[in-house]
Coordinates of C-alpha atoms in Angstrom, one line a residue:
Chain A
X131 CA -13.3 131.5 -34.1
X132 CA -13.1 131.2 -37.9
X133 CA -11.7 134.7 -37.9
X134 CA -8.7 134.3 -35.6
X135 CA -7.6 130.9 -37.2
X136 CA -7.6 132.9 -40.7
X137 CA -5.9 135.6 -38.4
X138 CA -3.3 133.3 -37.5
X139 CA -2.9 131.8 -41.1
X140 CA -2.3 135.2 -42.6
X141 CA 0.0 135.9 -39.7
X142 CA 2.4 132.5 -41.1
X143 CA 2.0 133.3 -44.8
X144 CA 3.4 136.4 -43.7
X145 CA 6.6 134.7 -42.2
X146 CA 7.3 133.2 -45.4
X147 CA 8.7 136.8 -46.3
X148 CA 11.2 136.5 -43.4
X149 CA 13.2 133.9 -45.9
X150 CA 16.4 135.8 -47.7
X151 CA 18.6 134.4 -49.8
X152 CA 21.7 133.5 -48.2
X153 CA 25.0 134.8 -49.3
X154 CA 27.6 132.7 -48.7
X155 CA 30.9 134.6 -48.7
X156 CA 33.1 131.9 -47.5
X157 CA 33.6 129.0 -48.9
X158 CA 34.9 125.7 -47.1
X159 CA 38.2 125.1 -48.3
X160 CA 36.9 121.4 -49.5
X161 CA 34.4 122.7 -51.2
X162 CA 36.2 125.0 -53.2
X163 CA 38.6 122.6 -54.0
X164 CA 36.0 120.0 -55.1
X165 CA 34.8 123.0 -57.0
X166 CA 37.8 122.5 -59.6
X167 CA 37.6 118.9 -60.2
X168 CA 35.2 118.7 -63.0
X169 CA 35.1 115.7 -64.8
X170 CA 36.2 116.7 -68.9
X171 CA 36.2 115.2 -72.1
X172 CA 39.3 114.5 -74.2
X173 CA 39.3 117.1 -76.8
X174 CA 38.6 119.6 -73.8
X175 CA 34.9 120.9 -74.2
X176 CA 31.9 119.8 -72.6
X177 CA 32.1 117.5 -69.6
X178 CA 30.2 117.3 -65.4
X179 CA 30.8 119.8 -62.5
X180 CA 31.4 117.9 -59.5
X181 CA 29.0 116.9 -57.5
X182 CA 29.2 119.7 -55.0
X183 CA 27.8 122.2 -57.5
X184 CA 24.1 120.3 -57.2
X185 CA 25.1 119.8 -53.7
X186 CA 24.7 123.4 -53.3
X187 CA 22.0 123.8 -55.4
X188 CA 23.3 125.6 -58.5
X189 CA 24.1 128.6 -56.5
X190 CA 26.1 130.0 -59.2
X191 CA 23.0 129.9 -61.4
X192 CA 20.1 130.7 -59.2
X193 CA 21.7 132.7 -56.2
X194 CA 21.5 136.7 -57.2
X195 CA 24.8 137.6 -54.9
X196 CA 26.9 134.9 -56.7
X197 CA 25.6 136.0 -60.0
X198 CA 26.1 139.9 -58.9
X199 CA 29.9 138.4 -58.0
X200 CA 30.4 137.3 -61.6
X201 CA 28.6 140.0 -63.0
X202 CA 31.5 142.8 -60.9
X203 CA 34.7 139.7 -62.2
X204 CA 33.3 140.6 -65.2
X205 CA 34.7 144.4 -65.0
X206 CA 36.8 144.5 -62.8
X207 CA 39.5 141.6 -64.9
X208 CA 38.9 143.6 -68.0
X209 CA 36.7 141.1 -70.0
X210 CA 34.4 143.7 -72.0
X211 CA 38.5 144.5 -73.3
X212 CA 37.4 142.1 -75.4
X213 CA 34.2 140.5 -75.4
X214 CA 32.7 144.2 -75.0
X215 CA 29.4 144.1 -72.5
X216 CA 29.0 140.8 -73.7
X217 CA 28.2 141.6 -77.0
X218 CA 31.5 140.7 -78.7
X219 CA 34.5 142.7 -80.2
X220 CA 38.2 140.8 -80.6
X221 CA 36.6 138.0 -78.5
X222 CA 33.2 135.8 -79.5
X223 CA 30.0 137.4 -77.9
X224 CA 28.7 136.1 -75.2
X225 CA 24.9 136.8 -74.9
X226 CA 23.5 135.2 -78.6
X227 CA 23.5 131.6 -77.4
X228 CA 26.4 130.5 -80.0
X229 CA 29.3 129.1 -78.1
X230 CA 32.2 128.1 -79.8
X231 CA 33.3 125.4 -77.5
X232 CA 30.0 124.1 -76.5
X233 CA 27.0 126.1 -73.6
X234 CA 27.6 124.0 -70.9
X235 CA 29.1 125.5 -67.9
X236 CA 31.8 122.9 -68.2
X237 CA 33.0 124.4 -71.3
X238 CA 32.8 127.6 -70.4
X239 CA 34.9 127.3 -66.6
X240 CA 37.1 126.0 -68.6
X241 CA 37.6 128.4 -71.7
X242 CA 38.2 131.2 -68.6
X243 CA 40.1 128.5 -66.2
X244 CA 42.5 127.3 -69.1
X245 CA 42.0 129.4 -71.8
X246 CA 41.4 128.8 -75.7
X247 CA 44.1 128.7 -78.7
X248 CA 42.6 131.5 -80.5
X249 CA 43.2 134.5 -78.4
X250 CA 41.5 133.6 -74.7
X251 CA 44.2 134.0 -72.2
X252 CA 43.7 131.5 -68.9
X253 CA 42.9 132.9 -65.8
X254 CA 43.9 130.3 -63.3
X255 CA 46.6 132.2 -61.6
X256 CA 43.8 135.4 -61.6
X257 CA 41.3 134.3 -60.2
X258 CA 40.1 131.5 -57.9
X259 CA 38.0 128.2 -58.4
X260 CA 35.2 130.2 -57.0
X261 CA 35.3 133.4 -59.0
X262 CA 35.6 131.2 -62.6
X263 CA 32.2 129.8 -61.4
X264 CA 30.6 132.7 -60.1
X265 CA 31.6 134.4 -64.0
X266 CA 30.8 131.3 -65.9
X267 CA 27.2 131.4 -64.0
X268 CA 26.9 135.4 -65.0
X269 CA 28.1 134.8 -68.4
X270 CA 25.0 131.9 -68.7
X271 CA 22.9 134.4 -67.7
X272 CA 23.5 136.5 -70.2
X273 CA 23.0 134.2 -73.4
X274 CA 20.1 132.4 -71.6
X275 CA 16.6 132.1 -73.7
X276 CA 14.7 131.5 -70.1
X277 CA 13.8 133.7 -67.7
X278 CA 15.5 133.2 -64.6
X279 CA 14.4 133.9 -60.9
X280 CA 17.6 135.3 -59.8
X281 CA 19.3 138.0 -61.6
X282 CA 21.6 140.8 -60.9
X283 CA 21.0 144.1 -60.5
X284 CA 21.0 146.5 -63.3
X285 CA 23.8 148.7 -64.4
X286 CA 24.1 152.8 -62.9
X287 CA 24.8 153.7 -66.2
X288 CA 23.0 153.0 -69.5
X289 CA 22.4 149.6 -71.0
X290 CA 24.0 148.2 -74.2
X291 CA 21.8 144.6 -74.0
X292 CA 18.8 144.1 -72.3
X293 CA 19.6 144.2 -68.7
X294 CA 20.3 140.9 -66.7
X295 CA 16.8 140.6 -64.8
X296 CA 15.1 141.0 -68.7
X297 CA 14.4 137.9 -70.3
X298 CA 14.5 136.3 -72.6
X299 CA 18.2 137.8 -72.3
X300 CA 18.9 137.3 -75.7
X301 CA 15.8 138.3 -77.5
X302 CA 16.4 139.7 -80.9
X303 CA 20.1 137.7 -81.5
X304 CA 19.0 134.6 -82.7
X305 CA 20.4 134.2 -85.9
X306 CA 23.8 132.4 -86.3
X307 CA 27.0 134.8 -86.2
X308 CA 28.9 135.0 -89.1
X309 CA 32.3 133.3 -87.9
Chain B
X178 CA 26.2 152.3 -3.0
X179 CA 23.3 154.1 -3.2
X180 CA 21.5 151.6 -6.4
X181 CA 19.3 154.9 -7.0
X182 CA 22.4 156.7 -8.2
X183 CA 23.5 154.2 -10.7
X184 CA 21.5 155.3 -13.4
X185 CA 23.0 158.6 -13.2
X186 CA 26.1 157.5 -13.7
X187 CA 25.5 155.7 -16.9
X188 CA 23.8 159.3 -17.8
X189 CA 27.3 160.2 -17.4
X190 CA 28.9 157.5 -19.7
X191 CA 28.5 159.2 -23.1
X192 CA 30.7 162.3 -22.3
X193 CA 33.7 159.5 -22.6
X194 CA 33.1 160.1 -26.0
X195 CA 33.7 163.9 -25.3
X196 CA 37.8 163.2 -26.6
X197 CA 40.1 160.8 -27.7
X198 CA 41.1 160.5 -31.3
X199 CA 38.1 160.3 -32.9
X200 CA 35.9 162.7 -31.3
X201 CA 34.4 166.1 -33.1
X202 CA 34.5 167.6 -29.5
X203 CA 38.2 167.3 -29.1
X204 CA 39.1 169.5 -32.6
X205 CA 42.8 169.5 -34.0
X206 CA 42.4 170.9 -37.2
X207 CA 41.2 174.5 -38.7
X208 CA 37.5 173.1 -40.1
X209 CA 37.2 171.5 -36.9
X210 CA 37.5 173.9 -34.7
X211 CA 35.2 176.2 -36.3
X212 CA 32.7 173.1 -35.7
X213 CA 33.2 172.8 -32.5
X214 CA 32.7 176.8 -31.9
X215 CA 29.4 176.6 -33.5
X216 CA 28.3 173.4 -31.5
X217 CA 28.7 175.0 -29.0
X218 CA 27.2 178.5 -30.4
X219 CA 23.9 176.5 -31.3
X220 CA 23.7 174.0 -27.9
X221 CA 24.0 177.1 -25.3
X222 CA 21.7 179.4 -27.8
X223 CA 19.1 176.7 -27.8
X224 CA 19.7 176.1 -24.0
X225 CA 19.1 179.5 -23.5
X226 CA 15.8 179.8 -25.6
X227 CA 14.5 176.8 -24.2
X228 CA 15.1 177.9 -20.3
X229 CA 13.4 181.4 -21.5
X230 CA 10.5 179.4 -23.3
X231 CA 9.7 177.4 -19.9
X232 CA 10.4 180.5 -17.6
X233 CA 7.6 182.1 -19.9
X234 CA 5.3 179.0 -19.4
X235 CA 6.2 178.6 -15.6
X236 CA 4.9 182.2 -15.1
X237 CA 1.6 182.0 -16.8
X238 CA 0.5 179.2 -15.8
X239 CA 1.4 180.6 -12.3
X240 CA -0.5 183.9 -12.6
X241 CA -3.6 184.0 -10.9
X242 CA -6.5 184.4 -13.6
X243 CA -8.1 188.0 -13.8
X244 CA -11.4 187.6 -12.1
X245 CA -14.8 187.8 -14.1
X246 CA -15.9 190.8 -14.7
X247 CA -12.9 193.2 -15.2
X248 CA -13.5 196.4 -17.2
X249 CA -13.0 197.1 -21.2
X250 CA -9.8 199.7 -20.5
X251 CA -8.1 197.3 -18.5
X252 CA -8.7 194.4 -21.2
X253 CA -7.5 196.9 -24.0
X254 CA -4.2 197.0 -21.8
X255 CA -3.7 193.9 -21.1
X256 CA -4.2 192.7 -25.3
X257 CA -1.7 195.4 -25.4
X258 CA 0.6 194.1 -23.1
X259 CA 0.3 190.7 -25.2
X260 CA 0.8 192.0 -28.6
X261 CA 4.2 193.5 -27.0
X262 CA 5.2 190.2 -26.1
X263 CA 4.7 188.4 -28.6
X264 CA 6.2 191.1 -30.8
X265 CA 9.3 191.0 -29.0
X266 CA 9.2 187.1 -28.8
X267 CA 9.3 187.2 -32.8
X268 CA 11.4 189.1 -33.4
X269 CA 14.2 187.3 -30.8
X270 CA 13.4 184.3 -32.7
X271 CA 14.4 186.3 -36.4
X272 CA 17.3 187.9 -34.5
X273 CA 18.3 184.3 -33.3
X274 CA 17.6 182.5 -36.2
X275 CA 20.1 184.7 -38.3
X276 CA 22.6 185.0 -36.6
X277 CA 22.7 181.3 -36.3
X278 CA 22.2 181.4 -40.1
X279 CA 25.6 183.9 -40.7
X280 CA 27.3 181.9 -37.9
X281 CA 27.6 178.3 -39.8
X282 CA 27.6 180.2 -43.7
X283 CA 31.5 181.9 -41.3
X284 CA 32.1 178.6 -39.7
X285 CA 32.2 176.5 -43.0
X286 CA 33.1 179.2 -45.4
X287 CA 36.6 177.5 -45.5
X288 CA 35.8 174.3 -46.7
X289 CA 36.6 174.4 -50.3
X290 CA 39.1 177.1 -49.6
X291 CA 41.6 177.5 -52.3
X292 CA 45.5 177.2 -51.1
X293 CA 48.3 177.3 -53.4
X294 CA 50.5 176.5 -51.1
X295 CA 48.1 172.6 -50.3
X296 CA 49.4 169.1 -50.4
X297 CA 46.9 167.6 -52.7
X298 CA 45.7 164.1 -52.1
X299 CA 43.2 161.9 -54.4
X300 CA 41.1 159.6 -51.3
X301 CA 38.9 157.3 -53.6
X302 CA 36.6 155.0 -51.0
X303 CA 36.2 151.2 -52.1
X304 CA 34.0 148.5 -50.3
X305 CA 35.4 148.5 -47.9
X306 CA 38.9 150.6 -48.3
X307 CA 40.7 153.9 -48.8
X308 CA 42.9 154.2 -51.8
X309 CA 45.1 157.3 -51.3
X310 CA 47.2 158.9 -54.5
X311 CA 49.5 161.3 -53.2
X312 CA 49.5 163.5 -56.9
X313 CA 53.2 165.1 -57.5
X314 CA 54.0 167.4 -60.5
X315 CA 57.0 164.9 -61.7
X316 CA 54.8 161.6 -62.5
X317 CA 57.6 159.2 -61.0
X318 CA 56.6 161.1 -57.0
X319 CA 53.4 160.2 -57.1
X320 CA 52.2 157.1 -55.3
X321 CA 49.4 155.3 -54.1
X322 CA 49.3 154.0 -50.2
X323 CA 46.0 152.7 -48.5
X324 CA 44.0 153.3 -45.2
X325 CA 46.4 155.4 -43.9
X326 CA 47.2 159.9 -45.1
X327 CA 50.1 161.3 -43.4
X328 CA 49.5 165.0 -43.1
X329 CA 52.3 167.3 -42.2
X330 CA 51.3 169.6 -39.0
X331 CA 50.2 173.5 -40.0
X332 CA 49.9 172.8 -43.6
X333 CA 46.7 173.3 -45.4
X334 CA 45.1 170.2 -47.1
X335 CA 42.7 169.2 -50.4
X336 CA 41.6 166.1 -49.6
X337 CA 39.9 165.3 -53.5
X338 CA 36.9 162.5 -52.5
X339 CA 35.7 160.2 -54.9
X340 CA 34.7 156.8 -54.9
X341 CA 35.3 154.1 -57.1
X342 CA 30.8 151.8 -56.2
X343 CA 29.1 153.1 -54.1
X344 CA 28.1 156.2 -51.7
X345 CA 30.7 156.5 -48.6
X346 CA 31.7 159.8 -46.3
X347 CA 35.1 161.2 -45.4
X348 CA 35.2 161.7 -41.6
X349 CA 37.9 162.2 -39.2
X350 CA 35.8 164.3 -36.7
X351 CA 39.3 165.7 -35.3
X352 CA 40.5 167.3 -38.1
X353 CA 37.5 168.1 -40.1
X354 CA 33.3 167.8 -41.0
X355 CA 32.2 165.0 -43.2
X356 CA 32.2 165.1 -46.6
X357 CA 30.6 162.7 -49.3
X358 CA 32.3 160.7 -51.7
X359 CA 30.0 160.0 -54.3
X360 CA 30.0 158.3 -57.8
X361 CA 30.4 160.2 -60.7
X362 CA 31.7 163.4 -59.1
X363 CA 34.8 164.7 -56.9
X364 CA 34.1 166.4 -54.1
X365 CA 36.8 168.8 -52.2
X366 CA 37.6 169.0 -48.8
X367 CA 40.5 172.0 -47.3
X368 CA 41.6 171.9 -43.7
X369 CA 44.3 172.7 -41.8
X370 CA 45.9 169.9 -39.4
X371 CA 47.0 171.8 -36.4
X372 CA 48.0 169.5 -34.1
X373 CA 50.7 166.3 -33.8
X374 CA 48.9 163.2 -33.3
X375 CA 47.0 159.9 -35.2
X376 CA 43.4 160.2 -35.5
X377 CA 40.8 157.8 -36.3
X378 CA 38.7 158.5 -39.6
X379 CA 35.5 156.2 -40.6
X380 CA 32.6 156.3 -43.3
X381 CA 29.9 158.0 -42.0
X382 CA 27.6 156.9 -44.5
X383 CA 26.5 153.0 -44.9
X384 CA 27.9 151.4 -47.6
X385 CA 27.2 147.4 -47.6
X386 CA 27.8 144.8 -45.1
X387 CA 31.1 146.2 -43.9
X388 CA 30.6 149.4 -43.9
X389 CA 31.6 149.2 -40.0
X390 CA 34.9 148.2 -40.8
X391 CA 36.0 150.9 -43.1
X392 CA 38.5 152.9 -41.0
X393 CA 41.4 155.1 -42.1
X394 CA 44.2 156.4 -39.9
X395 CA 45.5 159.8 -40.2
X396 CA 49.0 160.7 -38.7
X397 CA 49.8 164.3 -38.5
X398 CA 53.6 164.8 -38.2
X399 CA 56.0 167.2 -37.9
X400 CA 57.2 168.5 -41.9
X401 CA 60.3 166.9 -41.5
X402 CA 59.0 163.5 -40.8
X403 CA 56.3 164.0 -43.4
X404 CA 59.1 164.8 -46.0
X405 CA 60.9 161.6 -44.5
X406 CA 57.8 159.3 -44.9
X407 CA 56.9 160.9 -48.3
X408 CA 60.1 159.6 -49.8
X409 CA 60.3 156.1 -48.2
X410 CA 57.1 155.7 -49.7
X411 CA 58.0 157.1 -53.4
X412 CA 60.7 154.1 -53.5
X413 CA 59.9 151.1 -54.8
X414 CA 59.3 147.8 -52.9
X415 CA 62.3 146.7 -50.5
X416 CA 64.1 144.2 -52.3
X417 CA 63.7 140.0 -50.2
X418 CA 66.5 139.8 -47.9
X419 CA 66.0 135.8 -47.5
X420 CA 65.1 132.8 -49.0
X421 CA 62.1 132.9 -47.5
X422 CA 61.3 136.4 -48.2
X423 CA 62.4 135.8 -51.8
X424 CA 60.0 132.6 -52.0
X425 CA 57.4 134.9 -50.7
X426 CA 57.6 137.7 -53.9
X427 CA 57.4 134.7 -55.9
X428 CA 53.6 133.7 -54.4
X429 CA 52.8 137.3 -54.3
X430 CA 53.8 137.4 -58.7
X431 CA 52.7 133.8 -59.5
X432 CA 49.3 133.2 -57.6
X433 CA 46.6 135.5 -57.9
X434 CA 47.8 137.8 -55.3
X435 CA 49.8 139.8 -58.3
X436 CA 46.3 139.9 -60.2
X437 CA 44.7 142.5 -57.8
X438 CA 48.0 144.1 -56.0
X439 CA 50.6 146.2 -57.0
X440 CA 54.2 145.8 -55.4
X441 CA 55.8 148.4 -56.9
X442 CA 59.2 146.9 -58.5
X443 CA 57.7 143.3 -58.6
X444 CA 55.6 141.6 -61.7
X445 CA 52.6 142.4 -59.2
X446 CA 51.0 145.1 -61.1
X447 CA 47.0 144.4 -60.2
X448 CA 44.8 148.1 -59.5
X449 CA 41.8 146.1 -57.8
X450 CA 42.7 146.2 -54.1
X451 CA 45.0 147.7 -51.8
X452 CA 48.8 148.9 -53.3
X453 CA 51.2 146.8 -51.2
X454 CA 54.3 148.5 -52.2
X455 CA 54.9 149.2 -48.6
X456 CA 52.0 147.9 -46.8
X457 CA 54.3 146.0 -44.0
X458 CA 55.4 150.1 -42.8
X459 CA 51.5 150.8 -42.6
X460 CA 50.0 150.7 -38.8
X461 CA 46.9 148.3 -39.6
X462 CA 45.8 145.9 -42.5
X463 CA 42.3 145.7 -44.2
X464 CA 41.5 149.5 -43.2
X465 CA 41.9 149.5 -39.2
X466 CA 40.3 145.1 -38.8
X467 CA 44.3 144.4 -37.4
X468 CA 47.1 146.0 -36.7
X469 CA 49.9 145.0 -39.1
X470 CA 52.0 141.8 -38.0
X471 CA 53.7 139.1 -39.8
X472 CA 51.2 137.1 -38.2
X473 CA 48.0 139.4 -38.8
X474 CA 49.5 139.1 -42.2
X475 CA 49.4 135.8 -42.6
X476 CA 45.5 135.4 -40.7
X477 CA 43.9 137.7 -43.4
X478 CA 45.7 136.2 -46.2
X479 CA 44.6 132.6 -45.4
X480 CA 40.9 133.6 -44.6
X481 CA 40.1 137.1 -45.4
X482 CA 36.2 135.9 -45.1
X483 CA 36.4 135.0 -41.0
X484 CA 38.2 138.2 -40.4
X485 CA 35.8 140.5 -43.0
X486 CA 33.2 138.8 -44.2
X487 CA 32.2 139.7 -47.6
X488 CA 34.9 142.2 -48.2
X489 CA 36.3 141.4 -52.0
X490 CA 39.3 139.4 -51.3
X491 CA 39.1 135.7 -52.0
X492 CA 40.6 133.1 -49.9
X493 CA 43.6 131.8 -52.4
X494 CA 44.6 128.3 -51.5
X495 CA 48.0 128.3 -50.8
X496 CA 50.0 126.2 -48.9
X497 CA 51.2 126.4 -45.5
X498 CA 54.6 127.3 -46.6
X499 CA 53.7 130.1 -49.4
X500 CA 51.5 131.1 -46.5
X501 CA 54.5 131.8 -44.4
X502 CA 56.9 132.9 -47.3
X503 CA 54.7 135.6 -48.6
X504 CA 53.8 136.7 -45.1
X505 CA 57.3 137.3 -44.5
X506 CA 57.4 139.3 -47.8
X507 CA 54.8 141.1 -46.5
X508 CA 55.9 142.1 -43.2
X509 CA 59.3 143.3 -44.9
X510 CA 57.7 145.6 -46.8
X511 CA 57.8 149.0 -44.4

């Protein structure tokens, strides 16, 4: 009797590895739209992403296909032309936890949405509300001094930084970069 | 009806797929046909061995057993009888073996064949697309189409597979075997279109959630309409010809359409997804999901994720009369 109920118990824990993560690939038009409004201070850094983004639970930090999303934006609209793999080159680096205009994701959907005066082009007419989120939730990733349960997957060819599902990501670039 | 019949006859459903424009069985190109000779080499060799194997088996287990006590010379001749046979059954099997062997190393000896006289074309699979480059000597002929090769009839082709993520196959079982595009290396394919006609290629080998919709048409055509097509597709973009049409290039420069497309002649210049230079003259729209229409058009543009979910285009908010304008544009493009 005891045997078969721990049976049957085993049997449900085991159901528990039936649960995937969803990947969402469309987005309600609303939602996408409430995805822009984020509520911004004056001078233009820092501020609150709508409501939705909770609503959602934070996919763009702690779903693995949104994050992979970012992670491909990344390449494919040229960004290592200047911030390299992350690391930095005619653009700031991305993955030592300094950010010039704050490391809230506020600040930085809105350094790729509208740009920044010294050198960082906008991409509002590249890319959609949706894809600044899904590279402003990679780009946290990859200056982030927690380990995270999601994560991309790693590069075919070799690493330049620790890989994404490393942590801490930026281990060993803790000091302050000289501006 | 007899019901005990019926499920013979949906024994007999499967040879539909025996021809059409996407069958191996129904072969219209050089490579292909040598396939289909040696599919049929192997499946009535194997036929054959198989009927011999259970003739063999049929008989002895039909022979009546040698009673008890039979005597030692007529054992020896009997183990020598044996020996014989299974000498000779041996030695079929070598015989058959290589010939099968030399048969395919014949059949698909051509397939990296060299040609001078080829048409070279650069396929480069995508999740979940074909780019094509048609490669000229004089820079300003060479152009880049998508989900759609136009082969002139009779001459050969080197087909030059690559991919751009992840593993996919080149397949058009009409024309030719498959052949694997695979990162990091170019692999060569050489055939010989033989016949008129459009033929249905897909990737044979899974490549991510819509990996079933990753078609590519392949119109063979007389030279003179290949020469024809060829240069209508080396021009640049057709100019608007309305207002609306003219509103339409304007979406397609200023929204983020422009940041992944190229319309040759426009300030649309992106190398991330299809070129659209003259996508409106093309038979279907996101490789083979619908057949090109101002209104197909216009469905994939304002929800590419209901019509192929998870392929890499982004629904761009537009409104419903860019939506129409840059259809238009679209459509005008042949």
């Amino acid at each position: 009797m005891m045997a078969s109920r721990f049976a049957l118990l085993a049997f449900l824990a085991l159901l528990a590895g039936c649960k995937r993560e969803e990947r969402e690939a469309r987005l309600a038009p609303p939602i996408a739209e409430a995805q822009g409004a984020v509520l911004v201070m004056p001078n233009g850094i820092s501020g609150r992403p709508h409501d939705v983004i909770a609503a959602q639970g934070d996919a763009f930090r702690n779903n693995a296909y949104q994050l992979s999303q970012g992670k491909r934006l990344f390449e494919w609209f040229n960004c290592q032309g200047c911030h390299a793999d992350g690391g930095g080159a005619s653009g700031p680096a991305l993955m030592n936890g300094w950010w010039r205009y704050g490391p809230d994701p506020v600040s930085i959907f809105l350094s790729i949405r509208d740009g920044r005066p010294n050198g960082m082009p906008p991409y509002r007419d590249k890319l959609t509300t949706e894809q600044i989120w899904q590279l402003t939730g990679y780009l946290q990733t990859l200056g982030a001094s927690t380990a995270s349960l999601a994560s991309t997957s790693r590069n075919d060819a070799m690493h330049s930084r620790p890989a994404e599902n490393r942590a801490p990501a930026q281990a060993g670039h803790t000091t302050r970069p000289s501006p | 009806m007899n019901t005990a019949r019926l499920p013979h006859l949906f024994l007999l459903l499967p040879l539909a797929g025996c021809s059409g424009w996407q069958s191996a069985l129904d072969p219209r190109g050089s490579t292909a046909e040598e396939l289909h000779g040696l599919f049929w080499l192997f499946t009535i060799t194997c036929t054959a061995v198989w009927g011999a194997v259970l003739l063999v088996l049929a008989a002895a287990l039909w022979r009546r057993r040698h009673p008890a006590g039979i005597s030692e010379a007529q054992q020896a001749r009997s183990e020598r009888r044996s020996g014989v046979a299974i000498g000779a059954a041996v030695a079929a099997t070598v015989v058959i073996i290589t010939g099968l062997t030399f048969a395919s190393y014949l059949a698909t000896r051509g397939i990296a064949e060299e040609h001078p006289e080829a048409l070279t074309i650069r396929v480069r699979g995508y999740q979940w697309w074909w780019e094509v480059l048609y490669a000229d000597s004089a820079p300003h002929r060479a152009f880049l189409t998508a989900n759609e090769l136009h082969l002139p009839v009779g001459r050969p082709v080197r087909l030059e597979l690559a991919t751009a993520d992840v593993i996919h196959s080149f397949w058009v079982p009409n024309l030719a075997g498959k052949q694997d595009m695979i990162p990091g290396r170019e692999n060569v394919l050489v055939f010989t279109p033989r016949e008129p006609g459009t033929y249905r290629a897909q990737c044979a080998e899974f490549c991510g959630i819509q990996h079933a919709h990753m078609a590519l048409r392949i119109v063979v055509e007389a030279p003179a309409d290949f020469e024809r097509w060829r240069e209508a597709q080396i021009a640049e973009a057709a100019p608007p010809m309305t207002p609306e049409e003219e509103a339409g290039r304007q979406v397609m420069e200023s929204k983020a359409c422009g940041a992944c497309h190229t319309v040759r002649g426009t300030a649309a210049a992106g190398t991330l997804g299809p070129d659209l230079t003259h996508v409106g003259g093309r038979q279907t729209i996101a490789a083979g999901m619908l057949p090109t229409t101002r209104g197909s058009l216009a469905a994939w543009i304002a929800d590419p994720q209901t019509v192929k979910p998870g392929n890499n285009m982004p629904m761009v908010p537009l409104t419903a009369e860019e939506l129409q304008a840059v259809s238009a544009y679209l459509a005008r493009l042949r």
